[in-house]
Short mmCIF file of C-alpha atoms in Angstrom, two decimals:
data_model
loop_
_atom_site.label_atom_id
_atom_site.label_comp_id
_atom_site.label_asym_id
_atom_site.label_seq_id
_atom_site.Cartn_x
_atom_site.Cartn_y
_atom_site.Cartn_z
CA MET A 153 64.33 -10.51 53.81
CA GLY A 154 61.34 -9.99 56.07
CA ILE A 155 60.77 -6.50 54.76
CA GLY A 156 61.20 -7.71 51.19
CA TRP A 157 58.69 -10.47 51.72
CA ASP A 158 56.14 -8.01 53.15
CA VAL A 159 56.65 -5.73 50.17
CA PHE A 160 56.25 -8.73 47.84
CA LYS A 161 53.00 -9.74 49.53
CA ALA A 162 51.71 -6.16 49.39
CA ASN A 163 52.47 -5.94 45.65
CA VAL A 164 50.84 -9.27 44.98
CA GLY A 165 47.78 -8.13 46.93
CA TRP A 166 47.43 -4.91 44.93
CA ASN A 167 47.97 -6.77 41.67
CA LEU A 168 45.25 -9.23 42.60
CA ALA A 169 42.95 -6.35 43.53
CA ASP A 170 43.69 -4.57 40.24
CA SER A 171 43.05 -7.78 38.35
CA ALA A 172 39.79 -8.36 40.18
CA MET A 173 38.64 -4.78 39.62
CA GLY A 174 39.60 -5.02 35.97
CA ALA A 175 37.60 -8.21 35.59
CA ILE A 176 34.58 -6.60 37.26
CA SER A 177 34.89 -3.52 35.03
CA ASP A 178 35.14 -5.70 31.92
CA ALA A 179 32.07 -7.65 33.04
CA ILE A 180 30.09 -4.42 33.59
CA ASP A 181 31.09 -3.11 30.15
CA LYS A 182 30.19 -6.43 28.54
CA ASN A 183 26.83 -6.49 30.29
CA ALA A 184 26.10 -2.89 29.24
CA LYS A 185 26.95 -3.68 25.63
CA GLU A 186 24.80 -6.80 25.71
CA GLN A 187 21.87 -4.81 27.13
CA GLU A 188 22.33 -2.15 24.44
CA ALA A 189 22.46 -4.83 21.74
CA ARG A 190 19.27 -6.42 23.12
CA ALA A 191 17.53 -3.02 23.19
CA ILE A 192 18.55 -2.33 19.57
CA ALA A 193 17.39 -5.79 18.50
CA ALA A 194 14.07 -5.32 20.32
CA LYS A 195 13.56 -1.91 18.66
CA GLU A 196 14.32 -3.38 15.23
CA GLN A 197 11.85 -6.19 15.83
CA GLN A 198 9.19 -3.73 17.01
CA ASP A 199 9.78 -1.64 13.88
CA LYS A 200 9.34 -4.71 11.68
CA ASN A 201 6.14 -5.66 13.49
CA ASP A 202 4.78 -2.13 13.10
CA MET A 203 5.69 -2.15 9.42
CA LEU A 204 3.99 -5.50 8.88
CA LYS A 205 0.82 -4.31 10.63
CA THR A 206 0.78 -1.16 8.49
CA LEU A 207 1.06 -3.19 5.30
CA VAL A 208 -1.66 -5.57 6.48
CA PHE A 209 -3.92 -2.57 7.04
CA MET A 210 -3.10 -1.21 3.58
CA VAL A 211 -3.94 -4.49 1.82
CA GLY A 212 -6.58 -5.98 4.11
CA ASN A 213 -8.71 -3.20 5.60
CA ASN A 214 -12.21 -3.10 4.10
CA ILE A 215 -11.48 -6.13 1.87
CA GLU A 216 -10.68 -9.83 2.22
CA LEU A 217 -6.94 -10.45 2.59
CA ASP A 218 -6.20 -13.25 0.11
CA ARG A 219 -2.97 -15.12 -0.54
CA THR A 220 -1.91 -12.76 -3.33
CA GLY A 221 -2.13 -9.82 -0.93
CA LYS A 222 -0.13 -11.73 1.69
CA LYS A 223 2.58 -12.47 -0.87
CA ALA A 224 2.76 -8.78 -1.76
CA ILE A 225 3.28 -7.94 1.93
CA ALA A 226 6.06 -10.52 2.31
CA GLN A 227 7.79 -9.34 -0.87
CA THR A 228 7.64 -5.68 0.20
CA LEU A 229 9.16 -6.51 3.60
CA SER A 230 11.88 -8.53 1.84
CA ASP A 231 12.72 -5.56 -0.40
CA ILE A 232 12.83 -2.99 2.38
CA TYR A 233 14.91 -5.09 4.79
CA ASN A 234 17.08 -6.62 2.05
CA GLU A 235 16.51 -10.16 3.26
CA ASN A 236 14.41 -13.11 2.14
CA ILE A 237 11.21 -12.98 4.22
CA SER A 238 9.02 -15.84 3.06
CA LEU A 239 5.26 -15.78 3.40
CA PHE A 240 5.51 -19.09 5.25
CA SER A 241 7.64 -17.47 8.00
CA ILE A 242 5.27 -14.55 8.68
CA GLU A 243 1.83 -15.81 7.65
CA ASP A 244 0.79 -16.31 11.29
CA LYS A 245 1.73 -12.69 12.09
CA ILE A 246 -0.18 -11.45 9.04
CA ASP A 247 -3.26 -13.40 10.07
CA ALA A 248 -3.00 -12.11 13.66
CA SER A 249 -2.76 -8.49 12.46
CA TYR A 250 -5.65 -9.01 10.08
CA SER A 251 -7.71 -10.37 12.97
CA GLU A 252 -6.93 -7.18 14.96
CA ILE A 253 -8.21 -5.05 12.07
CA GLN A 254 -11.49 -6.93 12.07
CA ASN A 255 -12.00 -6.56 15.82
CA GLU A 256 -10.87 -2.96 16.39
CA SER A 257 -11.54 0.43 14.88
CA PRO A 258 -8.76 1.60 12.52
CA LYS A 259 -7.91 4.42 14.93
CA GLN A 260 -7.47 1.98 17.82
CA PHE A 261 -5.50 -0.41 15.61
CA PHE A 262 -2.97 2.31 14.77
CA ALA A 263 -2.88 3.65 18.31
CA ASN A 264 -1.22 0.35 19.22
CA ILE A 265 1.70 1.03 16.87
CA LYS A 266 4.25 2.79 19.09
CA SER A 267 6.26 4.45 16.33
CA ILE A 268 3.37 6.72 15.35
CA GLN A 269 3.62 8.55 18.64
CA SER A 270 7.37 8.49 19.22
CA ASP A 271 9.47 8.18 16.06
CA ARG A 272 8.69 10.45 13.11
CA GLU A 273 11.49 8.90 11.05
CA GLN A 274 9.89 5.49 11.42
CA VAL A 275 6.48 6.96 10.59
CA CYS A 276 7.89 8.38 7.35
CA LEU A 277 9.50 5.05 6.51
CA MET A 278 6.23 3.20 7.06
CA TYR A 279 4.30 5.59 4.84
CA LEU A 280 7.04 5.39 2.22
CA VAL A 281 6.84 1.57 2.21
CA VAL A 282 3.06 1.75 1.85
CA MET A 283 3.48 3.98 -1.21
CA VAL A 284 6.00 1.56 -2.72
CA LEU A 285 3.58 -1.30 -2.04
CA TYR A 286 0.82 0.68 -3.75
CA MET A 287 3.01 1.17 -6.84
CA GLY A 288 3.73 -2.59 -6.89
CA LEU A 289 0.06 -3.45 -6.65
CA SER A 290 -0.65 -0.97 -9.46
CA ASP A 291 1.94 -2.56 -11.73
CA GLU A 292 0.36 -5.96 -11.19
CA LYS A 293 -3.18 -4.65 -11.80
CA LEU A 294 -4.17 -5.65 -8.26
CA VAL A 295 -4.96 -2.23 -6.85
CA LEU A 296 -8.55 -1.68 -5.72
CA PRO A 297 -10.48 1.43 -4.57
CA ALA A 298 -10.10 0.14 -1.00
CA HIS A 299 -6.30 0.35 -1.34
CA VAL A 300 -6.49 4.04 -2.26
CA TYR A 301 -8.94 4.62 0.58
CA ASN A 302 -6.68 2.81 3.05
CA LEU A 303 -3.68 4.80 1.82
CA SER A 304 -5.52 8.03 2.70
CA LEU A 305 -6.45 6.66 6.13
CA ILE A 306 -2.83 5.75 6.87
CA LYS A 307 -1.76 9.24 5.84
CA GLN A 308 -4.38 10.62 8.21
CA PHE A 309 -3.57 8.34 11.16
CA PHE A 310 0.17 8.92 10.80
CA GLU A 311 -0.43 12.69 10.63
CA VAL A 312 2.17 12.92 7.86
CA SER A 313 3.22 16.56 7.33
CA ARG A 314 3.86 18.11 3.91
CA SER A 315 7.62 18.25 4.54
CA GLU A 316 7.58 14.54 5.42
CA LEU A 317 5.52 13.76 2.32
CA ALA A 318 8.09 15.59 0.18
CA GLN A 319 10.81 13.30 1.57
CA CYS A 320 8.67 10.24 0.85
CA TYR A 321 7.97 11.33 -2.73
CA SER A 322 11.70 11.88 -3.30
CA ALA A 323 12.55 8.42 -1.95
CA VAL A 324 9.89 6.70 -4.08
CA SER A 325 11.16 8.63 -7.10
CA GLU A 326 14.67 7.27 -6.59
CA LYS A 327 13.44 3.72 -5.99
CA ILE A 328 11.30 3.44 -9.13
CA ASN A 329 13.31 5.92 -11.24
CA LYS A 330 10.49 8.36 -12.00
CA ASP A 331 10.26 12.15 -11.77
CA VAL A 332 9.58 13.29 -8.19
CA ASP A 333 6.94 15.80 -9.30
CA ASP A 334 5.11 13.07 -11.18
CA ILE A 335 5.17 10.88 -8.06
CA ALA A 336 3.89 13.77 -5.93
CA ASP A 337 1.08 14.48 -8.41
CA VAL A 338 -0.01 10.83 -8.40
CA PHE A 339 -0.26 10.49 -4.63
CA GLU A 340 -1.63 13.97 -3.96
CA GLU A 341 -4.43 13.29 -6.44
CA LEU A 342 -5.02 9.79 -5.06
CA THR A 343 -5.46 11.02 -1.47
CA SER A 344 -7.18 14.34 -2.18
CA ASP A 345 -10.52 15.07 -0.51
CA GLU A 346 -12.26 14.98 -3.88
CA SER A 347 -10.80 11.57 -4.75
CA ILE A 348 -11.72 10.04 -1.40
CA LYS A 349 -15.26 11.43 -1.47
CA LYS A 350 -15.73 9.95 -4.95
CA ILE A 351 -14.41 6.57 -3.77
CA GLU A 352 -16.74 6.64 -0.75
CA ALA A 353 -19.70 7.50 -2.96
CA GLU A 354 -18.95 4.72 -5.45
CA ASN A 355 -18.04 2.12 -2.79
CA PRO A 356 -20.55 2.36 0.07
CA GLY A 357 -19.06 -0.76 1.66
CA LEU A 358 -15.93 1.12 2.73
CA VAL A 359 -16.02 1.79 6.46
CA TYR A 360 -14.51 4.57 8.52
CA ASP A 361 -16.52 7.17 10.40
CA ASP A 362 -14.44 9.27 12.78
CA THR A 363 -17.41 11.07 14.27
CA LYS A 364 -19.13 7.76 14.99
CA LEU A 365 -16.06 6.48 16.81
CA LEU A 366 -15.99 9.61 18.90
CA SER A 367 -19.66 9.44 19.84
CA GLU A 368 -19.27 5.85 21.00
CA ASN A 369 -16.96 7.00 23.80
CA GLU A 370 -19.33 8.65 26.25
CA SER A 371 -16.56 9.66 28.64
CA LEU A 372 -14.79 11.71 25.97
CA ASN A 373 -14.44 15.41 26.78
CA PRO A 374 -14.52 17.16 23.37
CA LYS A 375 -12.88 20.37 24.60
CA GLU A 376 -10.01 18.46 26.18
CA GLU A 377 -9.61 16.50 22.94
CA VAL A 378 -9.44 19.79 21.00
CA GLU A 379 -6.61 20.93 23.26
CA LYS A 380 -4.77 17.62 22.87
CA LEU A 381 -5.15 17.83 19.11
CA TYR A 382 -3.77 21.39 19.06
CA TYR A 383 -0.67 20.47 21.07
CA SER A 384 -0.18 17.35 18.96
CA CYS A 385 -0.25 19.44 15.77
CA ILE A 386 1.96 22.18 17.19
CA GLN A 387 4.82 19.72 17.82
CA ASP A 388 5.68 19.83 14.11
CA VAL A 389 6.83 23.48 14.28
CA ASN A 390 9.73 22.55 16.58
CA GLY A 391 9.33 25.44 19.02
CA ASP A 392 8.57 28.16 16.43
CA GLU A 393 7.33 30.86 18.84
CA GLU A 394 6.35 33.27 16.06
CA PHE A 395 3.98 30.69 14.61
CA LYS A 396 2.48 30.04 18.05
CA LYS A 397 1.72 33.76 18.32
CA ARG A 398 -0.37 33.46 15.15
CA PHE A 399 -2.08 30.15 15.82
CA PHE A 400 -3.26 29.42 19.36
CA LEU A 401 -6.07 28.19 21.59
CA ALA A 402 -8.49 30.88 22.69
CA ASP A 403 -7.53 30.69 26.38
CA GLU A 404 -3.90 31.47 25.55
CA ASN A 405 -4.45 34.99 24.20
CA PRO A 406 -7.75 36.60 25.33
CA LYS A 407 -6.65 40.02 24.08
CA LYS A 408 -6.29 38.89 20.47
CA VAL A 409 -9.50 36.87 20.71
CA LEU A 410 -11.37 40.00 21.79
CA ALA A 411 -9.85 41.94 18.87
CA ALA A 412 -11.00 39.23 16.44
CA VAL A 413 -14.51 39.17 17.92
CA ASN A 414 -14.84 42.94 17.60
CA ALA A 415 -13.35 42.97 14.09
CA TYR A 416 -15.15 40.11 12.34
CA ALA A 417 -16.82 37.63 14.74
CA LYS A 418 -19.40 39.79 16.50
CA ASN A 419 -22.09 37.13 16.04
CA CYS A 420 -20.30 34.53 18.19
CA LYS A 421 -22.12 35.52 21.39
CA GLY A 422 -23.14 32.42 23.35
CA GLU A 423 -20.68 30.19 21.49
CA GLU A 424 -17.55 28.50 22.85
CA ILE A 425 -14.47 30.11 21.27
CA LEU A 426 -11.83 27.43 20.71
CA ALA A 427 -8.94 28.66 18.56
CA LEU A 428 -7.71 31.55 16.45
CA TYR A 429 -5.35 32.03 13.53
CA ASP A 430 -3.97 35.56 13.03
CA ASP A 431 -2.75 36.46 9.53
CA SER A 432 -2.57 40.22 10.13
CA ALA A 433 0.64 42.03 9.17
CA PHE A 434 0.96 43.66 12.59
CA GLY A 435 -0.24 40.72 14.66
CA ASN A 436 -3.33 42.51 15.92
CA GLY A 437 -5.73 39.58 15.51
CA LYS A 438 -8.09 41.40 13.15
CA VAL A 439 -7.42 39.16 10.12
CA GLY A 440 -7.53 35.36 9.92
CA PHE A 441 -10.10 32.99 11.38
CA LEU A 442 -11.79 32.31 14.70
CA LEU A 443 -13.20 28.86 15.46
CA THR A 444 -16.13 28.26 17.83
CA ASN A 445 -18.24 25.20 18.58
CA LYS A 446 -20.82 26.41 16.04
CA LYS A 447 -19.06 28.35 13.28
CA LEU A 448 -15.81 29.24 11.59
CA TYR A 449 -15.49 33.05 11.30
CA VAL A 450 -13.17 34.21 8.50
CA CYS A 451 -11.75 37.61 7.56
CA ASN A 452 -9.11 38.24 4.90
CA THR A 453 -7.34 41.56 4.34
CA PHE A 454 -9.56 44.07 2.48
CA GLU A 455 -12.46 41.58 2.37
CA LYS A 456 -15.78 41.35 4.16
CA PRO A 457 -16.01 38.91 7.08
CA GLN A 458 -17.65 35.55 6.39
CA GLU A 459 -19.21 32.83 8.57
CA ILE A 460 -19.37 29.09 7.94
CA GLU A 461 -21.53 26.77 10.01
CA LEU A 462 -19.51 23.75 11.11
CA SER A 463 -22.35 21.41 10.17
CA LYS A 464 -22.09 22.59 6.56
CA ILE A 465 -18.30 22.19 6.17
CA GLU A 466 -17.53 19.47 3.64
CA VAL A 467 -14.06 20.10 2.19
CA ILE A 468 -10.90 21.55 3.77
CA SER A 469 -7.68 21.76 1.74
CA ALA A 470 -4.46 23.79 1.59
CA THR A 471 -2.99 25.50 -1.47
CA THR A 472 0.61 26.71 -1.30
CA LYS A 473 1.80 29.32 -3.79
CA LYS A 474 4.69 31.73 -3.54
CA MET A 475 2.49 34.80 -3.88
CA ASN A 476 -0.84 33.55 -2.55
CA SER A 477 -1.09 30.81 0.08
CA PHE A 478 -4.49 29.93 1.45
CA ILE A 479 -6.61 27.27 3.12
CA SER A 480 -9.88 26.50 1.37
CA VAL A 481 -12.97 25.62 3.44
CA ASN A 482 -15.79 24.62 1.09
CA ASN A 483 -15.51 27.44 -1.47
CA ILE A 484 -14.16 30.07 0.97
CA SER A 485 -10.45 30.90 1.04
CA ILE A 486 -8.55 31.81 4.22
CA ASP A 487 -5.33 33.72 3.54
CA THR A 488 -2.20 32.20 5.12
CA ALA A 489 0.36 34.39 3.37
CA LEU A 490 2.27 35.04 6.61
CA CYS A 491 2.45 31.36 7.47
CA SER A 492 5.21 28.93 6.46
CA GLU A 493 4.35 25.89 4.34
CA VAL A 494 4.74 23.67 7.42
CA GLY A 495 2.59 26.05 9.48
CA GLN A 496 -0.11 26.13 6.84
CA SER A 497 -0.19 22.33 6.75
CA ILE A 498 -0.53 22.25 10.55
CA VAL A 499 -3.43 24.71 10.56
CA SER A 500 -5.18 22.84 7.74
CA THR A 501 -4.73 19.48 9.49
CA PHE A 502 -6.02 20.95 12.74
CA LEU A 503 -9.19 22.23 11.08
CA GLN A 504 -9.82 18.90 9.34
CA LYS A 505 -9.59 16.97 12.59
CA VAL A 506 -11.09 19.46 15.03
CA ILE A 507 -14.45 20.09 13.31
CA PRO A 508 -16.10 16.78 14.47
CA LEU A 509 -14.90 17.51 18.02
CA ALA A 510 -15.98 21.14 18.02
CA LYS A 511 -19.52 20.23 16.98
CA GLN A 512 -19.85 18.06 20.10
CA ILE A 513 -19.13 20.89 22.53
CA GLU A 514 -22.28 22.22 24.16
CA VAL A 515 -22.39 25.57 25.94
CA VAL A 516 -24.60 25.66 29.03
CA SER A 517 -26.42 29.00 28.99
CA GLU A 518 -26.46 31.02 32.21
CA GLN A 519 -29.87 31.51 33.78
#
């Protein structure tokens, strides 16, 4: 009986240990699930806050945010999240966001929205919601020139690519039951350079000056900002090495830069060469454009080279056609036939944003 009792005690001991270990394991799993649930809930709340701030910017930037505008924001959030979000429940948050807009530059305001830098899906969703809000304001005859202007600024700050825009247009088309091409035409025309310039000319009270914001930061290194901008733009190609061989910073391929200088940019002596796009069939760098801190040098196949002073550049746009794709700078076309639609959009966006930076770069002449 003694041996049996010892065996009994041993079994009871192991059973107790197993039970204790099982309880600890269950507690760990429960804690992990609770932490995951809290993280998901926190992310959802952050997304909602970012969405609300974006809508506040759309309705309230450059104009007084009245109660009608606040109601439109609450209704749009209710529609997108499929829940009843009353103005009463979020009015304090709307007022707080509106106060931020008044006290910060638009660029700084959007820099505080985390999703812009980390979650492209969320960025698309926010821009989509802004478009839906715009259509709602239009239906109610509430839309103002400032709303169109703010829509273009949001598109710019979010750095929405053409492929992402196509997804947004398709989603809006389904939501309001209209042809996707018609939707695309409406918003492309609304946010075109020509439309925005006309709005700025007719509404001098609208405020956003990117170059002024840059000049206010004395510690800013323009060349470093150009490099940051390039790498930010290049993320959209998802590791497309062939595209990177065609579009690159000058320091990354001195051999091609030298070929471009000898072929069509011989007058760039004494200037800081920043970037190059190569549209040549054989990748020799002799066709495309070369950007310096003073000029944009352009050479298309079978055409004479051209030069554009950065200070005289007014309009940059991209035109995609199956047989003839090009980027237009003022009235000069730059062939991008060997570039994908996404790549062309990246190059066009880069040029639009880099010109104010490039003009700030000064070259110290050697004595």
